[in-house]
Amino acid sequence: MEIFLDAPNFGNLEKEYILNCIDSTYVSTAGPFVPEFEEKFANYVGTKKAVSVQSGTAALHMALHELGIGPGDEVIVPVITFIATVNPVMYVGATPVFVDVDPKTWNMDPNEVEKAITPRTKAIIPVHLYGNPCDMDGLMDISSQRCQ
């Protein structure tokens, strides 16, 4: 018996959209669907503009760059994650600092995060794993108190 980490869940609407992309010959980071998505997403979150990227890695890279994070800075990441969480930290020249996870949720342990913070800490990248959300309240409390 196969057990999927995340079983596919496609309906008729998703099939229609995928076929529209294939028929238009734009199935990547360009084409008519990208500006439409960006506009709808910006409206949804209540901002003037939104920019889409082709991957989470690119999104993290852009966010770290725009925050001015670079050489000499530290970014806290969980020990259990995909390399795409760590690569953007290294792309901007910062140092990833790995923290242990809560064995019940597999997510960052806020107590471990607090212990890992130094004067060089500029960001914390939480990763929600296996359908378990991080303790965002705990992480935001720590971040607002210690990472200014």
Short mmCIF file of N, CA and C in Angstrom, two decimals:
data_model
loop_
_atom_site.label_atom_id
_atom_site.label_comp_id
_atom_site.label_asym_id
_atom_site.label_seq_id
_atom_site.Cartn_x
_atom_site.Cartn_y
_atom_site.Cartn_z
N MET A 1 0.85 -1.19 0.00
CA MET A 1 0.00 0.00 0.00
C MET A 1 0.89 1.24 0.00
N GLU A 2 0.61 2.15 -0.91
CA GLU A 2 1.36 3.40 -0.97
C GLU A 2 0.71 4.43 -0.06
N ILE A 3 1.55 5.15 0.66
CA ILE A 3 1.07 6.26 1.48
C ILE A 3 1.75 7.52 0.95
N PHE A 4 0.95 8.44 0.42
CA PHE A 4 1.48 9.65 -0.17
C PHE A 4 1.62 10.74 0.89
N LEU A 5 2.69 11.51 0.78
CA LEU A 5 2.87 12.66 1.64
C LEU A 5 1.73 13.65 1.40
N ASP A 6 1.38 13.82 0.13
CA ASP A 6 0.27 14.69 -0.24
C ASP A 6 -0.33 14.15 -1.52
N ALA A 7 -1.44 13.49 -1.42
CA ALA A 7 -2.09 12.89 -2.59
C ALA A 7 -2.63 13.99 -3.51
N PRO A 8 -2.55 13.79 -4.83
CA PRO A 8 -3.08 14.78 -5.76
C PRO A 8 -4.57 15.01 -5.53
N ASN A 9 -4.98 16.24 -5.71
CA ASN A 9 -6.38 16.60 -5.51
C ASN A 9 -6.80 17.57 -6.61
N PHE A 10 -7.07 17.03 -7.79
CA PHE A 10 -7.45 17.84 -8.94
C PHE A 10 -8.88 17.56 -9.33
N GLY A 11 -9.62 18.63 -9.57
CA GLY A 11 -11.00 18.52 -10.04
C GLY A 11 -11.11 19.05 -11.46
N ASN A 12 -12.33 19.22 -11.92
CA ASN A 12 -12.57 19.69 -13.28
C ASN A 12 -12.03 21.11 -13.51
N LEU A 13 -12.16 21.99 -12.53
CA LEU A 13 -11.68 23.36 -12.68
C LEU A 13 -10.16 23.38 -12.84
N GLU A 14 -9.44 22.63 -12.02
CA GLU A 14 -7.99 22.57 -12.14
C GLU A 14 -7.58 22.01 -13.50
N LYS A 15 -8.30 20.98 -13.94
CA LYS A 15 -8.02 20.39 -15.25
C LYS A 15 -8.22 21.43 -16.36
N GLU A 16 -9.29 22.20 -16.26
CA GLU A 16 -9.55 23.25 -17.25
C GLU A 16 -8.42 24.27 -17.28
N TYR A 17 -7.98 24.72 -16.12
CA TYR A 17 -6.91 25.72 -16.05
C TYR A 17 -5.59 25.16 -16.59
N ILE A 18 -5.28 23.93 -16.24
CA ILE A 18 -4.04 23.31 -16.74
C ILE A 18 -4.09 23.19 -18.26
N LEU A 19 -5.21 22.77 -18.79
CA LEU A 19 -5.33 22.64 -20.25
C LEU A 19 -5.25 24.00 -20.93
N ASN A 20 -5.81 25.04 -20.31
CA ASN A 20 -5.69 26.40 -20.87
C ASN A 20 -4.22 26.81 -20.95
N CYS A 21 -3.45 26.52 -19.89
CA CYS A 21 -2.02 26.85 -19.91
C CYS A 21 -1.31 26.07 -21.01
N ILE A 22 -1.56 24.80 -21.10
CA ILE A 22 -0.91 23.98 -22.13
C ILE A 22 -1.28 24.48 -23.52
N ASP A 23 -2.56 24.76 -23.75
CA ASP A 23 -3.01 25.24 -25.06
C ASP A 23 -2.40 26.60 -25.42
N SER A 24 -2.14 27.43 -24.41
CA SER A 24 -1.57 28.75 -24.68
C SER A 24 -0.05 28.67 -24.90
N THR A 25 0.56 27.53 -24.62
CA THR A 25 2.00 27.27 -24.69
C THR A 25 2.78 27.99 -23.58
N TYR A 26 2.10 28.55 -22.60
CA TYR A 26 2.75 29.19 -21.46
C TYR A 26 2.47 28.36 -20.22
N VAL A 27 3.45 27.63 -19.76
CA VAL A 27 3.24 26.79 -18.58
C VAL A 27 4.28 27.09 -17.49
N SER A 28 4.96 28.21 -17.60
CA SER A 28 6.02 28.49 -16.63
C SER A 28 5.85 29.88 -16.06
N THR A 29 6.92 30.68 -16.10
CA THR A 29 6.94 31.96 -15.40
C THR A 29 6.54 33.14 -16.28
N ALA A 30 6.07 32.88 -17.46
CA ALA A 30 5.67 33.96 -18.37
C ALA A 30 4.30 33.62 -18.95
N GLY A 31 3.72 34.59 -19.62
CA GLY A 31 2.45 34.34 -20.29
C GLY A 31 1.31 35.12 -19.68
N PRO A 32 0.14 34.96 -20.25
CA PRO A 32 -1.00 35.79 -19.85
C PRO A 32 -1.54 35.49 -18.46
N PHE A 33 -1.26 34.34 -17.92
CA PHE A 33 -1.84 33.97 -16.63
C PHE A 33 -1.08 34.58 -15.45
N VAL A 34 0.18 34.93 -15.64
CA VAL A 34 0.98 35.46 -14.54
C VAL A 34 0.47 36.84 -14.09
N PRO A 35 0.31 37.81 -15.00
CA PRO A 35 -0.22 39.11 -14.56
C PRO A 35 -1.62 39.01 -13.96
N GLU A 36 -2.42 38.13 -14.51
CA GLU A 36 -3.77 37.93 -13.97
C GLU A 36 -3.71 37.42 -12.53
N PHE A 37 -2.85 36.43 -12.30
CA PHE A 37 -2.68 35.90 -10.95
C PHE A 37 -2.17 36.98 -9.99
N GLU A 38 -1.15 37.74 -10.43
CA GLU A 38 -0.59 38.78 -9.57
C GLU A 38 -1.63 39.83 -9.18
N GLU A 39 -2.44 40.22 -10.14
CA GLU A 39 -3.48 41.22 -9.87
C GLU A 39 -4.52 40.68 -8.89
N LYS A 40 -4.97 39.45 -9.13
CA LYS A 40 -5.98 38.86 -8.24
C LYS A 40 -5.42 38.62 -6.85
N PHE A 41 -4.17 38.21 -6.76
CA PHE A 41 -3.56 37.97 -5.46
C PHE A 41 -3.40 39.29 -4.71
N ALA A 42 -2.94 40.33 -5.39
CA ALA A 42 -2.78 41.64 -4.75
C ALA A 42 -4.13 42.13 -4.21
N ASN A 43 -5.18 41.97 -4.99
CA ASN A 43 -6.51 42.36 -4.52
C ASN A 43 -6.93 41.55 -3.31
N TYR A 44 -6.64 40.27 -3.35
CA TYR A 44 -7.03 39.37 -2.25
C TYR A 44 -6.36 39.75 -0.94
N VAL A 45 -5.08 40.09 -0.99
CA VAL A 45 -4.36 40.43 0.25
C VAL A 45 -4.42 41.91 0.57
N GLY A 46 -5.03 42.71 -0.31
CA GLY A 46 -5.23 44.12 -0.02
C GLY A 46 -4.01 44.99 -0.22
N THR A 47 -3.24 44.73 -1.27
CA THR A 47 -2.07 45.53 -1.56
C THR A 47 -2.15 46.02 -3.01
N LYS A 48 -1.33 47.00 -3.34
CA LYS A 48 -1.36 47.55 -4.70
C LYS A 48 -0.79 46.59 -5.73
N LYS A 49 0.29 45.91 -5.36
CA LYS A 49 0.99 45.04 -6.32
C LYS A 49 1.41 43.75 -5.64
N ALA A 50 1.59 42.73 -6.45
CA ALA A 50 2.14 41.45 -6.00
C ALA A 50 3.04 40.93 -7.12
N VAL A 51 4.06 40.21 -6.74
CA VAL A 51 4.98 39.63 -7.71
C VAL A 51 5.02 38.13 -7.47
N SER A 52 4.79 37.38 -8.53
CA SER A 52 4.89 35.93 -8.40
C SER A 52 6.26 35.48 -8.87
N VAL A 53 6.70 34.39 -8.31
CA VAL A 53 7.97 33.79 -8.70
C VAL A 53 7.72 32.31 -8.96
N GLN A 54 8.70 31.64 -9.55
CA GLN A 54 8.48 30.26 -9.97
C GLN A 54 8.67 29.24 -8.86
N SER A 55 9.17 29.66 -7.70
CA SER A 55 9.40 28.68 -6.63
C SER A 55 9.46 29.37 -5.27
N GLY A 56 9.31 28.55 -4.24
CA GLY A 56 9.48 29.05 -2.88
C GLY A 56 10.90 29.51 -2.62
N THR A 57 11.86 28.83 -3.26
CA THR A 57 13.26 29.22 -3.13
C THR A 57 13.46 30.64 -3.62
N ALA A 58 12.91 30.93 -4.79
CA ALA A 58 13.03 32.28 -5.36
C ALA A 58 12.32 33.31 -4.48
N ALA A 59 11.19 32.94 -3.91
CA ALA A 59 10.46 33.86 -3.04
C ALA A 59 11.27 34.19 -1.78
N LEU A 60 11.86 33.16 -1.17
CA LEU A 60 12.68 33.41 0.01
C LEU A 60 13.92 34.23 -0.33
N HIS A 61 14.54 33.93 -1.47
CA HIS A 61 15.72 34.68 -1.91
C HIS A 61 15.36 36.15 -2.07
N MET A 62 14.26 36.42 -2.76
CA MET A 62 13.83 37.81 -2.98
C MET A 62 13.53 38.51 -1.66
N ALA A 63 12.84 37.81 -0.75
CA ALA A 63 12.48 38.42 0.53
C ALA A 63 13.73 38.76 1.34
N LEU A 64 14.67 37.83 1.42
CA LEU A 64 15.90 38.09 2.16
C LEU A 64 16.69 39.25 1.55
N HIS A 65 16.77 39.26 0.24
CA HIS A 65 17.48 40.35 -0.45
C HIS A 65 16.81 41.69 -0.16
N GLU A 66 15.49 41.74 -0.28
CA GLU A 66 14.77 43.00 -0.06
C GLU A 66 14.85 43.46 1.39
N LEU A 67 15.05 42.53 2.31
CA LEU A 67 15.23 42.90 3.71
C LEU A 67 16.65 43.37 4.01
N GLY A 68 17.52 43.27 3.02
CA GLY A 68 18.90 43.72 3.20
C GLY A 68 19.75 42.73 3.97
N ILE A 69 19.34 41.49 4.03
CA ILE A 69 20.10 40.47 4.75
C ILE A 69 21.24 40.00 3.86
N GLY A 70 22.44 39.89 4.47
CA GLY A 70 23.61 39.52 3.68
C GLY A 70 24.75 39.02 4.53
N PRO A 71 25.96 39.15 4.03
CA PRO A 71 27.14 38.66 4.75
C PRO A 71 27.20 39.23 6.18
N GLY A 72 27.54 38.34 7.11
CA GLY A 72 27.62 38.73 8.51
C GLY A 72 26.32 38.55 9.27
N ASP A 73 25.23 38.36 8.55
CA ASP A 73 23.92 38.17 9.19
C ASP A 73 23.64 36.69 9.38
N GLU A 74 22.80 36.38 10.36
CA GLU A 74 22.37 35.02 10.62
C GLU A 74 20.87 34.91 10.42
N VAL A 75 20.43 33.75 9.90
CA VAL A 75 19.02 33.47 9.69
C VAL A 75 18.73 32.10 10.31
N ILE A 76 17.77 32.07 11.22
CA ILE A 76 17.44 30.83 11.91
C ILE A 76 16.49 30.00 11.05
N VAL A 77 16.83 28.71 10.90
CA VAL A 77 16.03 27.76 10.10
C VAL A 77 15.90 26.46 10.89
N PRO A 78 14.86 25.66 10.60
CA PRO A 78 14.71 24.39 11.31
C PRO A 78 15.67 23.32 10.76
N VAL A 79 16.02 22.36 11.61
CA VAL A 79 16.90 21.27 11.15
C VAL A 79 16.16 20.33 10.21
N ILE A 80 14.85 20.24 10.33
CA ILE A 80 14.08 19.39 9.43
C ILE A 80 13.36 20.30 8.44
N THR A 81 13.88 20.31 7.23
CA THR A 81 13.31 21.12 6.18
C THR A 81 13.88 20.64 4.86
N PHE A 82 13.42 21.23 3.79
CA PHE A 82 13.97 20.98 2.46
C PHE A 82 15.11 21.97 2.25
N ILE A 83 16.08 21.62 1.45
CA ILE A 83 17.25 22.49 1.23
C ILE A 83 16.84 23.85 0.68
N ALA A 84 15.67 23.94 0.09
CA ALA A 84 15.19 25.21 -0.45
C ALA A 84 15.00 26.27 0.63
N THR A 85 14.91 25.87 1.88
CA THR A 85 14.83 26.85 2.97
C THR A 85 16.19 27.45 3.24
N VAL A 86 17.22 26.67 3.09
CA VAL A 86 18.58 27.09 3.44
C VAL A 86 19.30 27.77 2.28
N ASN A 87 19.10 27.29 1.06
CA ASN A 87 19.82 27.85 -0.08
C ASN A 87 19.67 29.37 -0.21
N PRO A 88 18.47 29.94 -0.10
CA PRO A 88 18.36 31.40 -0.24
C PRO A 88 19.16 32.18 0.81
N VAL A 89 19.28 31.61 2.00
CA VAL A 89 20.09 32.25 3.05
C VAL A 89 21.53 32.35 2.55
N MET A 90 22.00 31.27 1.96
CA MET A 90 23.38 31.24 1.46
C MET A 90 23.53 32.09 0.20
N TYR A 91 22.50 32.16 -0.62
CA TYR A 91 22.57 32.99 -1.83
C TYR A 91 22.85 34.45 -1.50
N VAL A 92 22.29 34.94 -0.37
CA VAL A 92 22.51 36.35 0.00
C VAL A 92 23.76 36.52 0.86
N GLY A 93 24.48 35.42 1.11
CA GLY A 93 25.73 35.50 1.85
C GLY A 93 25.57 35.42 3.35
N ALA A 94 24.36 35.19 3.83
CA ALA A 94 24.13 35.08 5.27
C ALA A 94 24.45 33.66 5.74
N THR A 95 24.42 33.47 7.05
CA THR A 95 24.72 32.17 7.64
C THR A 95 23.45 31.54 8.19
N PRO A 96 23.11 30.33 7.74
CA PRO A 96 21.97 29.65 8.34
C PRO A 96 22.33 29.11 9.72
N VAL A 97 21.43 29.28 10.66
CA VAL A 97 21.61 28.75 12.01
C VAL A 97 20.48 27.75 12.23
N PHE A 98 20.85 26.49 12.40
CA PHE A 98 19.87 25.42 12.51
C PHE A 98 19.42 25.25 13.96
N VAL A 99 18.10 25.12 14.13
CA VAL A 99 17.55 24.87 15.47
C VAL A 99 16.74 23.58 15.44
N ASP A 100 16.69 22.93 16.59
CA ASP A 100 15.98 21.67 16.69
C ASP A 100 14.47 21.90 16.65
N VAL A 101 13.75 20.81 16.44
CA VAL A 101 12.30 20.88 16.31
C VAL A 101 11.62 20.21 17.49
N ASP A 102 10.35 20.53 17.64
CA ASP A 102 9.51 19.89 18.65
C ASP A 102 9.18 18.49 18.13
N PRO A 103 9.47 17.43 18.89
CA PRO A 103 9.24 16.09 18.38
C PRO A 103 7.76 15.75 18.17
N LYS A 104 6.87 16.54 18.72
CA LYS A 104 5.43 16.29 18.53
C LYS A 104 4.91 16.89 17.22
N THR A 105 5.49 18.01 16.79
CA THR A 105 4.98 18.69 15.59
C THR A 105 5.95 18.65 14.41
N TRP A 106 7.21 18.35 14.67
CA TRP A 106 8.27 18.37 13.67
C TRP A 106 8.61 19.79 13.22
N ASN A 107 8.11 20.78 13.92
CA ASN A 107 8.36 22.18 13.58
C ASN A 107 9.31 22.82 14.59
N MET A 108 9.84 24.00 14.20
CA MET A 108 10.76 24.73 15.06
C MET A 108 10.25 24.82 16.49
N ASP A 109 11.15 24.55 17.41
CA ASP A 109 10.83 24.69 18.82
C ASP A 109 11.17 26.13 19.23
N PRO A 110 10.16 26.93 19.60
CA PRO A 110 10.44 28.33 19.96
C PRO A 110 11.51 28.48 21.05
N ASN A 111 11.59 27.53 21.98
CA ASN A 111 12.63 27.60 23.01
C ASN A 111 14.01 27.47 22.40
N GLU A 112 14.15 26.60 21.41
CA GLU A 112 15.44 26.43 20.73
C GLU A 112 15.76 27.67 19.89
N VAL A 113 14.74 28.27 19.31
CA VAL A 113 14.95 29.49 18.53
C VAL A 113 15.49 30.59 19.44
N GLU A 114 14.87 30.74 20.59
CA GLU A 114 15.30 31.79 21.52
C GLU A 114 16.75 31.60 21.93
N LYS A 115 17.16 30.36 22.16
CA LYS A 115 18.55 30.08 22.55
C LYS A 115 19.53 30.39 21.42
N ALA A 116 19.07 30.30 20.18
CA ALA A 116 19.97 30.47 19.03
C ALA A 116 20.15 31.93 18.61
N ILE A 117 19.33 32.82 19.10
CA ILE A 117 19.40 34.23 18.69
C ILE A 117 20.67 34.89 19.22
N THR A 118 21.34 35.60 18.33
CA THR A 118 22.53 36.38 18.67
C THR A 118 22.32 37.80 18.15
N PRO A 119 23.24 38.71 18.43
CA PRO A 119 23.12 40.05 17.86
C PRO A 119 23.16 40.05 16.32
N ARG A 120 23.66 38.98 15.72
CA ARG A 120 23.74 38.90 14.25
C ARG A 120 22.47 38.33 13.62
N THR A 121 21.52 37.85 14.44
CA THR A 121 20.28 37.26 13.92
C THR A 121 19.43 38.35 13.27
N LYS A 122 19.09 38.13 12.01
CA LYS A 122 18.27 39.10 11.28
C LYS A 122 16.91 38.56 10.88
N ALA A 123 16.75 37.23 10.88
CA ALA A 123 15.48 36.65 10.45
C ALA A 123 15.33 35.24 11.01
N ILE A 124 14.08 34.81 11.07
CA ILE A 124 13.71 33.44 11.41
C ILE A 124 12.81 32.97 10.28
N ILE A 125 13.13 31.82 9.69
CA ILE A 125 12.28 31.27 8.63
C ILE A 125 11.55 30.05 9.18
N PRO A 126 10.28 30.21 9.58
CA PRO A 126 9.53 29.05 10.04
C PRO A 126 9.09 28.21 8.84
N VAL A 127 9.03 26.91 9.04
CA VAL A 127 8.57 26.00 8.00
C VAL A 127 7.47 25.13 8.61
N HIS A 128 6.28 25.23 8.08
CA HIS A 128 5.16 24.39 8.52
C HIS A 128 5.34 23.04 7.83
N LEU A 129 5.35 21.97 8.60
CA LEU A 129 5.73 20.67 8.04
C LEU A 129 4.66 19.61 8.27
N TYR A 130 4.42 18.81 7.25
CA TYR A 130 3.52 17.65 7.33
C TYR A 130 2.12 18.02 7.82
N GLY A 131 1.65 19.19 7.44
CA GLY A 131 0.31 19.63 7.84
C GLY A 131 0.24 20.20 9.24
N ASN A 132 1.39 20.30 9.90
CA ASN A 132 1.43 20.88 11.24
C ASN A 132 1.92 22.31 11.17
N PRO A 133 1.12 23.27 11.59
CA PRO A 133 1.60 24.65 11.59
C PRO A 133 2.59 24.90 12.72
N CYS A 134 3.55 25.77 12.46
CA CYS A 134 4.50 26.19 13.50
C CYS A 134 3.77 26.94 14.59
N ASP A 135 4.39 27.05 15.72
CA ASP A 135 3.88 27.88 16.81
C ASP A 135 4.21 29.33 16.45
N MET A 136 3.41 29.90 15.55
CA MET A 136 3.69 31.25 15.05
C MET A 136 3.55 32.30 16.14
N ASP A 137 2.61 32.12 17.06
CA ASP A 137 2.49 33.09 18.16
C ASP A 137 3.78 33.12 18.97
N GLY A 138 4.30 31.94 19.30
CA GLY A 138 5.55 31.87 20.05
C GLY A 138 6.71 32.46 19.28
N LEU A 139 6.80 32.13 17.99
CA LEU A 139 7.90 32.65 17.17
C LEU A 139 7.78 34.16 16.98
N MET A 140 6.57 34.66 16.79
CA MET A 140 6.38 36.12 16.62
C MET A 140 6.70 36.86 17.92
N ASP A 141 6.34 36.28 19.06
CA ASP A 141 6.69 36.92 20.34
C ASP A 141 8.21 37.03 20.49
N ILE A 142 8.89 35.93 20.22
CA ILE A 142 10.36 35.93 20.31
C ILE A 142 10.95 36.93 19.33
N SER A 143 10.45 36.91 18.11
CA SER A 143 10.98 37.80 17.07
C SER A 143 10.77 39.27 17.44
N SER A 144 9.59 39.60 17.92
CA SER A 144 9.33 41.01 18.24
C SER A 144 10.14 41.49 19.43
N GLN A 145 10.48 40.58 20.34
CA GLN A 145 11.27 40.96 21.51
C GLN A 145 12.77 40.97 21.24
N ARG A 146 13.25 40.05 20.39
CA ARG A 146 14.70 39.83 20.29
C ARG A 146 15.32 40.21 18.95
N CYS A 147 14.52 40.27 17.88
CA CYS A 147 15.10 40.49 16.55
C CYS A 147 14.63 41.83 16.00
N GLN A 148 15.31 42.87 16.37
CA GLN A 148 14.91 44.21 15.87
C GLN A 148 15.89 44.74 14.89
#
